[in-house]
Coordinates of C-alpha atoms and ligand atoms in Angstrom, one line a residue:
M1407 CA -26.6 -24.1 -45.3
S1408 CA -24.7 -22.7 -42.4
A1409 CA -20.9 -23.9 -41.8
A1410 CA -20.8 -25.2 -39.1
P1411 CA -19.4 -23.1 -35.3
I1412 CA -16.2 -23.7 -34.7
H1413 CA -15.1 -23.9 -30.9
V1414 CA -12.0 -22.6 -29.4
A1415 CA -11.2 -23.7 -25.7
L1416 CA -9.6 -21.7 -23.9
E1417 CA -7.4 -22.6 -20.9
P1418 CA -9.2 -22.1 -17.1
G1419 CA -9.7 -18.4 -15.4
A1420 CA -8.5 -15.5 -17.7
D1421 CA -6.8 -16.7 -20.4
L1422 CA -5.8 -12.9 -22.2
D1423 CA -2.6 -14.4 -24.6
G1424 CA -4.6 -17.2 -25.5
F1425 CA -8.1 -15.0 -26.7
R1426 CA -5.5 -13.1 -28.6
R1427 CA -4.1 -15.7 -30.5
A1428 CA -7.8 -17.3 -31.4
A1429 CA -8.9 -14.1 -32.2
R1430 CA -6.0 -12.6 -34.5
R1431 CA -6.5 -15.9 -36.4
L1432 CA -10.4 -15.9 -36.6
I1433 CA -10.0 -12.5 -37.7
G1434 CA -7.6 -13.5 -40.2
E1435 CA -10.2 -16.4 -41.1
Q1436 CA -13.0 -13.8 -41.2
R1437 CA -14.7 -16.0 -38.8
P1438 CA -18.0 -13.5 -38.0
P1439 CA -18.7 -13.5 -34.1
E1440 CA -22.4 -15.9 -34.6
A1441 CA -20.0 -19.1 -36.3
V1442 CA -18.0 -18.8 -32.9
V1443 CA -18.3 -20.6 -29.6
W1444 CA -16.4 -19.9 -26.8
S1445 CA -14.8 -22.2 -24.0
S1446 CA -12.8 -22.2 -21.4
G1447 CA -11.6 -24.6 -19.2
G1448 CA -10.0 -27.3 -21.6
G1449 CA -11.0 -30.2 -22.7
C1450 CA -12.7 -29.2 -26.4
D1451 CA -11.5 -29.0 -29.9
L1452 CA -9.2 -26.5 -30.5
F1453 CA -9.9 -25.3 -34.2
G1454 CA -7.4 -27.4 -36.5
P1455 CA -4.1 -26.0 -38.1
S1456 CA -3.9 -23.0 -40.1
P1457 CA -1.5 -21.9 -42.1
N1458 CA -1.8 -18.6 -40.8
A1459 CA -1.2 -19.5 -37.2
D1460 CA -1.2 -16.6 -35.2
G1461 CA -2.9 -14.5 -37.4
A1462 CA -1.7 -11.0 -38.1
P1463 CA -1.5 -7.8 -35.4
L1464 CA -4.9 -6.3 -34.7
M1465 CA -4.8 -2.8 -34.5
L1466 CA -7.0 -2.1 -32.0
P1467 CA -7.9 1.6 -30.4
K1468 CA -5.8 1.8 -27.0
A1469 CA -9.3 2.2 -24.9
V1470 CA -11.0 -1.6 -26.6
A1471 CA -7.0 -2.7 -26.1
D1472 CA -7.8 -1.5 -22.1
L1473 CA -11.3 -3.0 -22.0
I1474 CA -10.6 -6.2 -22.9
G1475 CA -7.4 -6.4 -20.5
L1476 CA -9.6 -5.9 -17.6
A1477 CA -12.8 -7.6 -19.5
A1478 CA -11.1 -11.0 -20.0
L1479 CA -10.9 -11.6 -16.2
H1480 CA -14.7 -11.6 -15.4
S1481 CA -16.0 -14.2 -14.5
D1482 CA -19.4 -14.0 -17.0
P1483 CA -18.5 -17.4 -19.5
E1484 CA -19.5 -14.8 -22.3
R1485 CA -16.5 -12.3 -21.9
Y1486 CA -14.9 -14.2 -24.9
A1487 CA -17.9 -13.9 -27.1
R1488 CA -18.8 -10.6 -26.4
L1489 CA -15.2 -9.1 -26.6
Y1490 CA -14.7 -10.9 -30.3
A1491 CA -17.9 -9.3 -31.2
L1492 CA -16.7 -6.0 -30.7
I1493 CA -13.1 -6.5 -32.1
W1494 CA -15.7 -7.9 -34.9
R1495 CA -17.0 -4.6 -35.6
T1496 CA -14.2 -2.8 -34.3
I1497 CA -12.4 -3.6 -37.4
R1498 CA -14.8 -4.2 -40.1
G1499 CA -15.9 -0.6 -40.1
E1500 CA -17.2 0.7 -37.1
R1501 CA -14.2 2.4 -34.9
H1502 CA -15.6 4.1 -32.4
L1503 CA -17.7 1.8 -31.2
I1504 CA -15.6 1.9 -28.3
E1505 CA -17.4 5.4 -27.9
I1506 CA -20.8 4.8 -28.0
A1507 CA -21.5 4.3 -24.7
S1508 CA -25.4 3.6 -25.6
D1509 CA -24.0 0.5 -27.5
P1510 CA -25.5 -2.4 -25.3
L1511 CA -22.4 -4.5 -26.4
V1512 CA -19.8 -1.3 -25.1
H1513 CA -22.7 -1.2 -22.0
R1514 CA -22.2 -4.9 -21.3
L1515 CA -18.3 -4.4 -21.2
Q1516 CA -17.9 -1.0 -19.8
A1517 CA -19.5 -2.5 -16.5
M1518 CA -17.7 -5.8 -16.6
A1519 CA -14.7 -4.1 -16.9
K1520 CA -15.9 -2.1 -13.8
S1521 CA -16.4 -4.9 -12.0
V1522 CA -13.0 -6.0 -12.3
R1523 CA -11.9 -3.2 -11.4
R1524 CA -13.6 -3.0 -8.3
D1525 CA -12.4 -6.5 -7.1
I1526 CA -8.9 -5.9 -7.7
H1527 CA -9.4 -2.7 -5.9
K1528 CA -11.3 -4.7 -2.6
M1529 CA -8.2 -7.6 -2.9
H1530 CA -6.2 -5.0 -2.5
A1531 CA -7.4 -3.7 0.3
F1532 CA -9.0 -6.7 2.1
V1533 CA -6.3 -9.6 2.1
R1534 CA -5.3 -10.1 5.7
F1535 CA -2.3 -12.7 6.2
R1536 CA -1.9 -15.2 9.4
Q1537 CA 1.5 -16.0 10.4
V1538 CA 2.6 -18.8 9.8
H1539 CA 6.2 -20.4 11.1
A1540 CA 8.0 -23.3 9.3
A1541 CA 10.9 -25.0 9.5
A1542 CA 12.5 -22.6 6.2
G1543 CA 11.2 -19.9 8.9
E1544 CA 8.4 -17.6 9.3
R1545 CA 5.8 -17.2 6.6
Y1546 CA 2.5 -15.6 5.9
I1547 CA -0.4 -17.0 3.9
A1548 CA -3.8 -15.4 3.5
W1549 CA -7.3 -16.9 2.1
F1550 CA -8.9 -14.6 0.0
E1551 CA -12.4 -15.2 -2.6
P1552 CA -12.0 -12.5 -5.5
E1553 CA -15.3 -12.5 -8.1
H1554 CA -13.2 -12.9 -11.5
F1555 CA -10.0 -14.0 -12.1
I1556 CA -8.0 -11.3 -11.0
V1557 CA -5.1 -13.5 -9.5
A1558 CA -2.6 -12.7 -11.7
A1559 CA -3.9 -9.2 -11.8
V1560 CA -2.5 -8.3 -8.2
A1561 CA 0.5 -10.5 -8.5
D1562 CA 2.7 -6.6 -8.9
F1563 CA 1.0 -5.3 -5.8
F1564 CA 1.5 -7.4 -3.2
V1565 CA 4.7 -8.1 -4.7
T1566 CA 5.7 -4.5 -4.1
R1567 CA 4.3 -4.2 -0.8
F1568 CA 5.3 -7.3 0.8
R1569 CA 8.8 -7.8 -1.3
G1570 CA 10.9 -8.6 2.2
M1571 CA 8.8 -11.3 3.3
S1572 CA 7.9 -14.7 2.5
W1573 CA 3.9 -15.4 1.7
A1574 CA 1.1 -17.0 -0.3
I1575 CA -2.4 -15.6 -1.1
L1576 CA -4.7 -18.5 -1.9
T1577 CA -7.9 -18.1 -3.2
P1578 CA -10.3 -20.6 -5.2
K1579 CA -9.5 -19.0 -8.7
G1580 CA -6.1 -19.0 -8.3
S1581 CA -2.5 -19.1 -6.1
L1582 CA 0.2 -16.6 -5.5
A1583 CA 3.1 -17.7 -4.1
W1584 CA 6.5 -14.9 -3.2
D1585 CA 9.4 -16.6 -1.4
R1586 CA 11.5 -13.1 -1.7
R1587 CA 12.5 -13.6 -5.4
A1588 CA 10.6 -15.2 -7.5
L1589 CA 6.4 -15.1 -8.0
T1590 CA 4.8 -18.1 -8.8
I1591 CA 1.0 -18.3 -10.2
G1592 CA -1.0 -21.2 -9.0
P1593 CA -4.2 -23.1 -9.3
P1594 CA -7.1 -22.9 -7.3
A1595 CA -7.0 -23.8 -3.3
Q1596 CA -9.2 -24.5 -0.8
R1597 CA -10.0 -22.8 2.0
G1598 CA -8.6 -25.6 4.0
A1599 CA -5.1 -24.5 3.3
A1600 CA -4.7 -21.3 5.2
P1601 CA -4.5 -20.9 8.6
D1602 CA -7.8 -19.0 10.7
R1603 CA -6.1 -17.1 12.8
D1604 CA -2.6 -16.4 14.1
D1605 CA -0.7 -14.7 17.3
F1606 CA -0.7 -11.7 15.5
E1607 CA -4.6 -11.2 14.9
A1608 CA -5.5 -10.0 19.1
H1609 CA -3.1 -6.9 18.1
W1610 CA -4.2 -6.3 15.1
L1611 CA -8.1 -7.1 16.5
D1612 CA -7.1 -4.1 19.2
Y1613 CA -5.9 -1.9 16.8
Y1614 CA -8.9 -1.9 14.4
E1615 CA -10.5 -1.0 17.0
S1616 CA -8.8 1.5 18.6
T1617 CA -8.2 3.9 15.1
F1618 CA -12.3 3.0 14.5
N1619 CA -13.3 6.7 14.0
P1620 CA -17.1 7.3 15.7
A1621 CA -17.6 10.2 13.8
R1622 CA -16.5 8.8 10.1
V1623 CA -19.1 5.7 10.8
N1624 CA -21.8 5.3 8.0
P1625 CA -23.0 1.9 7.4
T1626 CA -24.5 2.0 4.4
M1627 CA -20.8 3.0 2.9
M1628 CA -19.4 0.7 5.2
K1629 CA -21.5 -2.1 3.5
S1630 CA -20.0 -1.0 0.1
E1631 CA -17.0 -0.3 0.6
M1632 CA -16.3 -3.6 2.3
P1633 CA -18.8 -5.8 1.0
V1634 CA -20.6 -8.2 3.7
K1635 CA -18.9 -11.1 1.5
Y1636 CA -15.6 -9.9 2.2
W1637 CA -16.5 -10.2 6.3
R1638 CA -16.1 -13.9 6.8
N1639 CA -12.7 -13.7 6.2
L1640 CA -11.7 -10.1 7.6
P1641 CA -11.1 -10.8 11.4
E1642 CA -11.9 -7.4 12.8
A1643 CA -15.3 -7.4 10.8
A1644 CA -16.8 -9.7 13.8
L1645 CA -16.3 -6.1 15.9
I1646 CA -18.3 -3.9 13.3
P1647 CA -21.6 -4.2 15.0
R1648 CA -20.9 -3.2 18.1
L1649 CA -18.4 -0.3 17.2
I1650 CA -21.5 0.9 15.7
Q1651 CA -23.5 0.9 18.0
E1652 CA -21.1 2.3 20.3
A1653 CA -20.4 5.3 18.0
A1654 CA -23.7 7.3 19.0
P1655 CA -22.7 8.1 22.7
R1656 CA -18.6 8.3 21.8
V1657 CA -18.6 10.9 19.2
E1658 CA -21.6 13.1 21.6
A1659 CA -18.5 13.0 24.2
M1660 CA -15.7 13.8 21.6
I1661 CA -18.2 17.1 20.9
A1662 CA -18.6 17.8 24.2
N1663 CA -14.2 18.2 24.6
E1664 CA -14.8 19.7 21.6
A1665 CA -16.0 22.3 23.0
R1666 CA -14.2 23.1 26.1
M1667 CA -11.3 23.4 23.7
S1668 CA -9.7 26.6 23.7
E1669 CA -10.5 28.9 20.1
K1670 CA -7.5 29.5 18.8
R1671 CA -6.3 25.7 16.9
T1672 CA -4.2 25.3 14.1
P1673 CA -6.5 23.3 11.9
Q1674 CA -4.1 20.0 12.8
K1675 CA -4.7 20.8 16.6
A1676 CA -8.4 20.8 15.1
V1677 CA -7.9 17.3 13.3
A1678 CA -6.5 15.8 16.9
A1679 CA -9.4 17.2 19.2
M1680 CA -11.8 15.3 17.1
A1681 CA -10.0 12.2 17.6
D1682 CA -8.3 12.6 21.0
Q1683 CA -8.8 16.2 23.0
A1684 CA -5.3 16.3 23.8
P1685 CA -3.5 12.8 23.7
A1686 CA -2.5 12.4 26.9
S1687 CA -0.2 9.5 25.9
L1688 CA 2.3 8.2 23.3
E1689 CA 0.0 5.6 22.6
A1690 CA -3.1 7.2 22.5
L1691 CA -1.2 10.2 19.4
N1692 CA 0.1 7.7 17.7
R1693 CA -3.6 6.3 17.3
I1694 CA -4.5 9.7 15.6
I1695 CA -1.7 9.6 13.5
M1696 CA -2.5 5.9 12.3
A1697 CA -6.3 7.2 11.5
S1698 CA -5.0 10.0 9.2
E1699 CA -5.1 9.8 6.0
P1700 CA -1.9 11.5 4.4
P1701 CA -2.3 14.1 2.2
A1702 CA -2.2 12.5 -1.8
P1703 CA 1.1 11.1 -3.3
F1704 CA 2.0 9.5 0.3
A1705 CA 1.8 5.2 1.3
P1706 CA -0.8 5.0 3.0
R1707 CA 0.4 3.7 5.5
A1708 CA 2.0 5.5 8.9
V1709 CA 5.5 4.6 10.2
L1710 CA 5.9 5.7 13.9
G1711 CA 8.4 6.9 15.6
E1712 CA 9.8 3.8 18.2
G1713 CA 11.5 3.6 21.4
P1714 CA 11.2 4.0 24.9
V1715 CA 9.3 7.0 26.5
G1716 CA 12.0 9.3 28.4
A1717 CA 14.7 8.3 25.9
R1718 CA 17.9 10.2 26.6
L1719 CA 18.9 11.1 22.9
A1720 CA 15.5 11.2 20.1
F1721 CA 17.4 11.1 16.5
V1722 CA 14.7 12.6 13.8
G1723 CA 15.1 11.7 10.0
E1724 CA 13.0 12.8 6.7
Q1725 CA 10.6 10.4 6.4
P1726 CA 9.9 6.2 6.2
G1727 CA 11.8 4.9 2.6
D1728 CA 10.3 1.9 0.7
Q1729 CA 11.3 -1.0 3.4
E1730 CA 10.4 0.6 6.7
D1731 CA 7.2 1.3 4.8
I1732 CA 6.7 -2.2 3.9
E1733 CA 8.3 -3.5 7.6
G1734 CA 6.0 -0.8 9.4
R1735 CA 9.5 0.7 11.4
P1736 CA 11.3 3.5 10.9
F1737 CA 15.1 3.3 9.5
V1738 CA 15.1 -0.2 9.0
G1739 CA 16.2 -0.2 5.3
P1740 CA 19.8 1.0 3.7
A1741 CA 20.2 3.7 5.7
G1742 CA 19.1 2.0 8.9
Q1743 CA 21.4 0.1 8.4
V1744 CA 24.3 3.1 7.7
L1745 CA 22.6 4.6 11.5
N1746 CA 22.7 1.6 13.2
R1747 CA 26.1 0.9 12.7
A1748 CA 27.4 4.3 13.4
L1749 CA 25.1 4.7 16.4
A1750 CA 27.2 1.1 18.0
E1751 CA 30.6 2.5 16.7
A1752 CA 29.3 6.0 18.6
G1753 CA 29.3 3.8 22.1
I1754 CA 24.7 4.1 21.5
A1755 CA 22.1 1.6 22.3
R1756 CA 19.6 2.4 19.5
N1757 CA 16.9 0.4 21.8
Q1758 CA 17.3 2.9 24.2
T1759 CA 17.4 6.2 21.6
Y1760 CA 13.6 6.9 20.2
V1761 CA 14.1 6.9 16.6
T1762 CA 11.3 8.9 14.5
N1763 CA 10.4 10.7 11.3
A1764 CA 9.4 14.1 10.4
V1765 CA 7.1 12.8 8.1
K1766 CA 5.1 9.4 9.0
N1767 CA 4.3 8.3 5.5
F1768 CA 6.3 6.8 2.7
K1769 CA 6.2 9.6 -0.2
F1770 CA 7.5 8.5 -3.8
K1771 CA 6.6 8.2 -7.3
P1772 CA 5.8 4.6 -8.7
A1773 CA 8.3 3.6 -11.3
G1774 CA 7.7 0.1 -13.2
K1775 CA 7.7 -2.2 -9.8
R1776 CA 9.9 0.2 -8.0
R1777 CA 9.1 3.2 -6.2
L1778 CA 11.0 5.7 -5.9
H1779 CA 11.5 8.3 -3.0
Q1780 CA 10.2 11.4 -3.5
T1781 CA 11.1 14.1 -0.8
P1782 CA 8.7 16.4 1.2
T1783 CA 7.1 19.3 0.3
A1784 CA 7.9 22.6 3.2
G1785 CA 3.5 22.3 2.8
E1786 CA 4.0 18.6 3.7
V1787 CA 6.7 18.8 5.9
K1788 CA 4.6 21.5 7.8
H1789 CA 1.2 19.4 7.4
Y1790 CA 3.2 16.7 10.0
R1791 CA 5.1 19.1 12.6
W1792 CA 2.0 19.9 15.3
W1793 CA 2.2 15.7 15.8
L1794 CA 6.3 16.1 15.6
D1795 CA 6.2 18.6 18.4
R1796 CA 3.9 16.2 20.5
E1797 CA 5.5 12.9 19.9
L1798 CA 8.2 14.5 21.3
E1799 CA 6.8 16.9 23.9
L1800 CA 5.8 13.6 25.6
V1801 CA 8.7 11.6 24.4
H1802 CA 11.0 14.7 26.8
P1803 CA 14.3 13.5 25.5
R1804 CA 17.5 15.9 26.9
L1805 CA 18.3 16.4 23.0
V1806 CA 16.9 15.7 19.7
V1807 CA 19.0 14.9 17.1
A1808 CA 18.0 16.3 13.5
L1809 CA 19.0 14.1 10.4
G1810 CA 19.0 16.5 7.4
A1811 CA 17.6 19.1 6.0
T1812 CA 14.1 18.1 6.6
A1813 CA 14.0 16.7 10.2
T1814 CA 16.3 20.3 10.6
L1815 CA 13.2 22.2 9.2
A1816 CA 10.4 20.4 11.2
L1817 CA 12.3 20.7 14.3
A1818 CA 13.1 24.3 13.8
G1819 CA 10.9 25.8 12.1
K1820 CA 13.0 27.8 8.7
P1821 CA 15.1 25.9 7.0
L1822 CA 18.8 26.1 8.2
P1823 CA 21.9 25.1 6.3
I1824 CA 23.7 21.9 7.5
T1825 CA 26.9 22.9 6.6
R1826 CA 26.4 25.8 8.6
N1827 CA 24.8 24.8 11.0
R1828 CA 26.0 21.5 12.0
G1829 CA 26.3 20.6 15.8
P1830 CA 24.8 21.6 18.5
A1831 CA 21.5 24.1 18.2
D1832 CA 18.2 25.2 19.1
L1833 CA 15.7 23.5 17.9
G1834 CA 12.1 25.0 18.1
G1835 CA 13.2 25.4 22.0
R1836 CA 14.1 22.6 22.4
A1837 CA 18.1 21.4 23.1
G1838 CA 18.7 20.0 19.5
F1839 CA 21.8 18.7 17.7
I1840 CA 22.0 19.2 13.5
T1841 CA 23.9 16.5 11.2
V1842 CA 23.9 15.2 7.7
H1843 CA 21.3 12.2 7.1
P1844 CA 22.8 9.2 6.8
S1845 CA 21.5 8.5 2.9
Y1846 CA 23.1 11.3 2.2
L1847 CA 26.8 9.5 3.0
L1848 CA 25.2 6.3 0.9
R1849 CA 25.1 8.5 -2.3
L1850 CA 28.5 10.2 -2.1
P1851 CA 30.1 8.1 -4.7
D1852 CA 33.5 8.5 -4.1
E1853 CA 35.1 5.7 -1.2
A1854 CA 37.8 7.9 0.6
E1855 CA 34.9 10.9 0.6
K1856 CA 32.6 8.4 2.2
R1857 CA 35.2 7.1 4.7
A1858 CA 35.6 10.8 6.0
A1859 CA 32.0 12.0 6.0
Y1860 CA 30.7 8.8 8.0
E1861 CA 34.1 9.3 10.7
A1862 CA 32.6 12.6 11.3
F1863 CA 28.7 11.3 11.6
V1864 CA 29.9 9.3 14.2
S1865 CA 32.5 11.8 15.6
D1866 CA 28.5 14.0 15.6
L1867 CA 27.0 11.1 17.1
K1868 CA 29.6 10.8 20.5
R1869 CA 29.2 14.4 20.7
A1870 CA 25.4 14.3 21.3
R1871 CA 25.4 11.3 23.5
A1872 CA 28.3 13.7 25.8
L1873 CA 25.2 16.6 26.2
A1874 CA 22.3 14.8 25.9
E1875 CA 24.6 12.8 29.2
A1876 CA 25.6 16.3 30.8
A1877 CA 22.4 17.0 30.4
Ligands
URA2012 N1 14.9 7.4 6.1 C1 14.9 8.2 7.2 O1 14.7 9.8 6.9 N2 13.8 7.6 7.9 C2 13.8 6.5 7.7 O2 12.9 6.0 8.1 C3 14.6 5.5 6.2 C4 14.8 6.9 5.9

């Protein structure tokens, strides 16, 4: 007569810790998979007290441990039973089981892990926040319906990306709330708890429509990349059928424009021509920049220049940093604070100048939860140079100030050492002025040296202001 099966009740959702503890104990007690009934959602009797409470650690190949970490988030009620069977077989002689893709159990678990990975990717891409005005200030709330129990698994991504905002993501499988300091992982929520629309939505729809590239439209791929089930929570989805319908005539017009273009073009110009023959306004150029994909290690969001067309002075930095990428505006992080203070001391109103960057996307290396700034290569600076040139042509400042070495390289088209070239300079045929980057001042370790460098920076800005006024 076989013994009654043992019941293991785990917490609702993805109880990875509970599963690992139970698996260690079951393996320690030599319970075969067919002798265990797994349930999730609480309420069941967990197996009784045992002398080896949590069991000894399991020595599993890394690939098995990784697979457990993903497949345990799947919504299949059989996930724990399948994973326990995998552990049992791996521990009891089939050490290389995970490598046998044709094994039905491995095949099924790999497919589950793939589906979880895809769900995580979709959640990263399709969460849309709506702004709410609460007594404590601005807050952003999003509603999303993941397929699997991935809410905790995506938390780091959203905290890193939206660290400076107070937000909540509500889902029927759990919720996340970030108050700029701490993260709370909470219970499932209901659709009605998230707002439907906000003031920002009309701008977002305008932006989506203006950056929609008819030449790239492929409805089949679009539906596989952005499955229809997500559309009901995506404000831009309502625009898609009409944009697809209009795509063919728009592409024909673009091709006709293309044929009229001159033969001699740099590759970047050709890319721009596909979207807009010759951007006649800063807005049109910005649409091209926003619609273009950056080279590999860059953040996807382009941070555009800011300030009035026709400003007398334009400032060019290196690239957006972490804070700029999050807020979508140039020079708003620590270097931006230094720049703002120095501009004010030099008698320059920042909102009457044009502020931009040589490179429009943040280049970084992930380091745990942080994103570490990486200096762009000369090739990457060149990639963005055509845009910077058009941008300055359209803004048409009297004087362009290069902040640091990257901006100088982008504007002059060749490297010029700052120490020897500091001051008025010809920057690619434009009246320019070379000075240090404000983040250089932040890096100086010695306080007295830092103060002196800051004073020199302010006096550079005063000189630049006088030159622009006299021009
Ligand atoms: N550094 C830059 O060069 N640009 C920014 O926008 C921020 C920091």
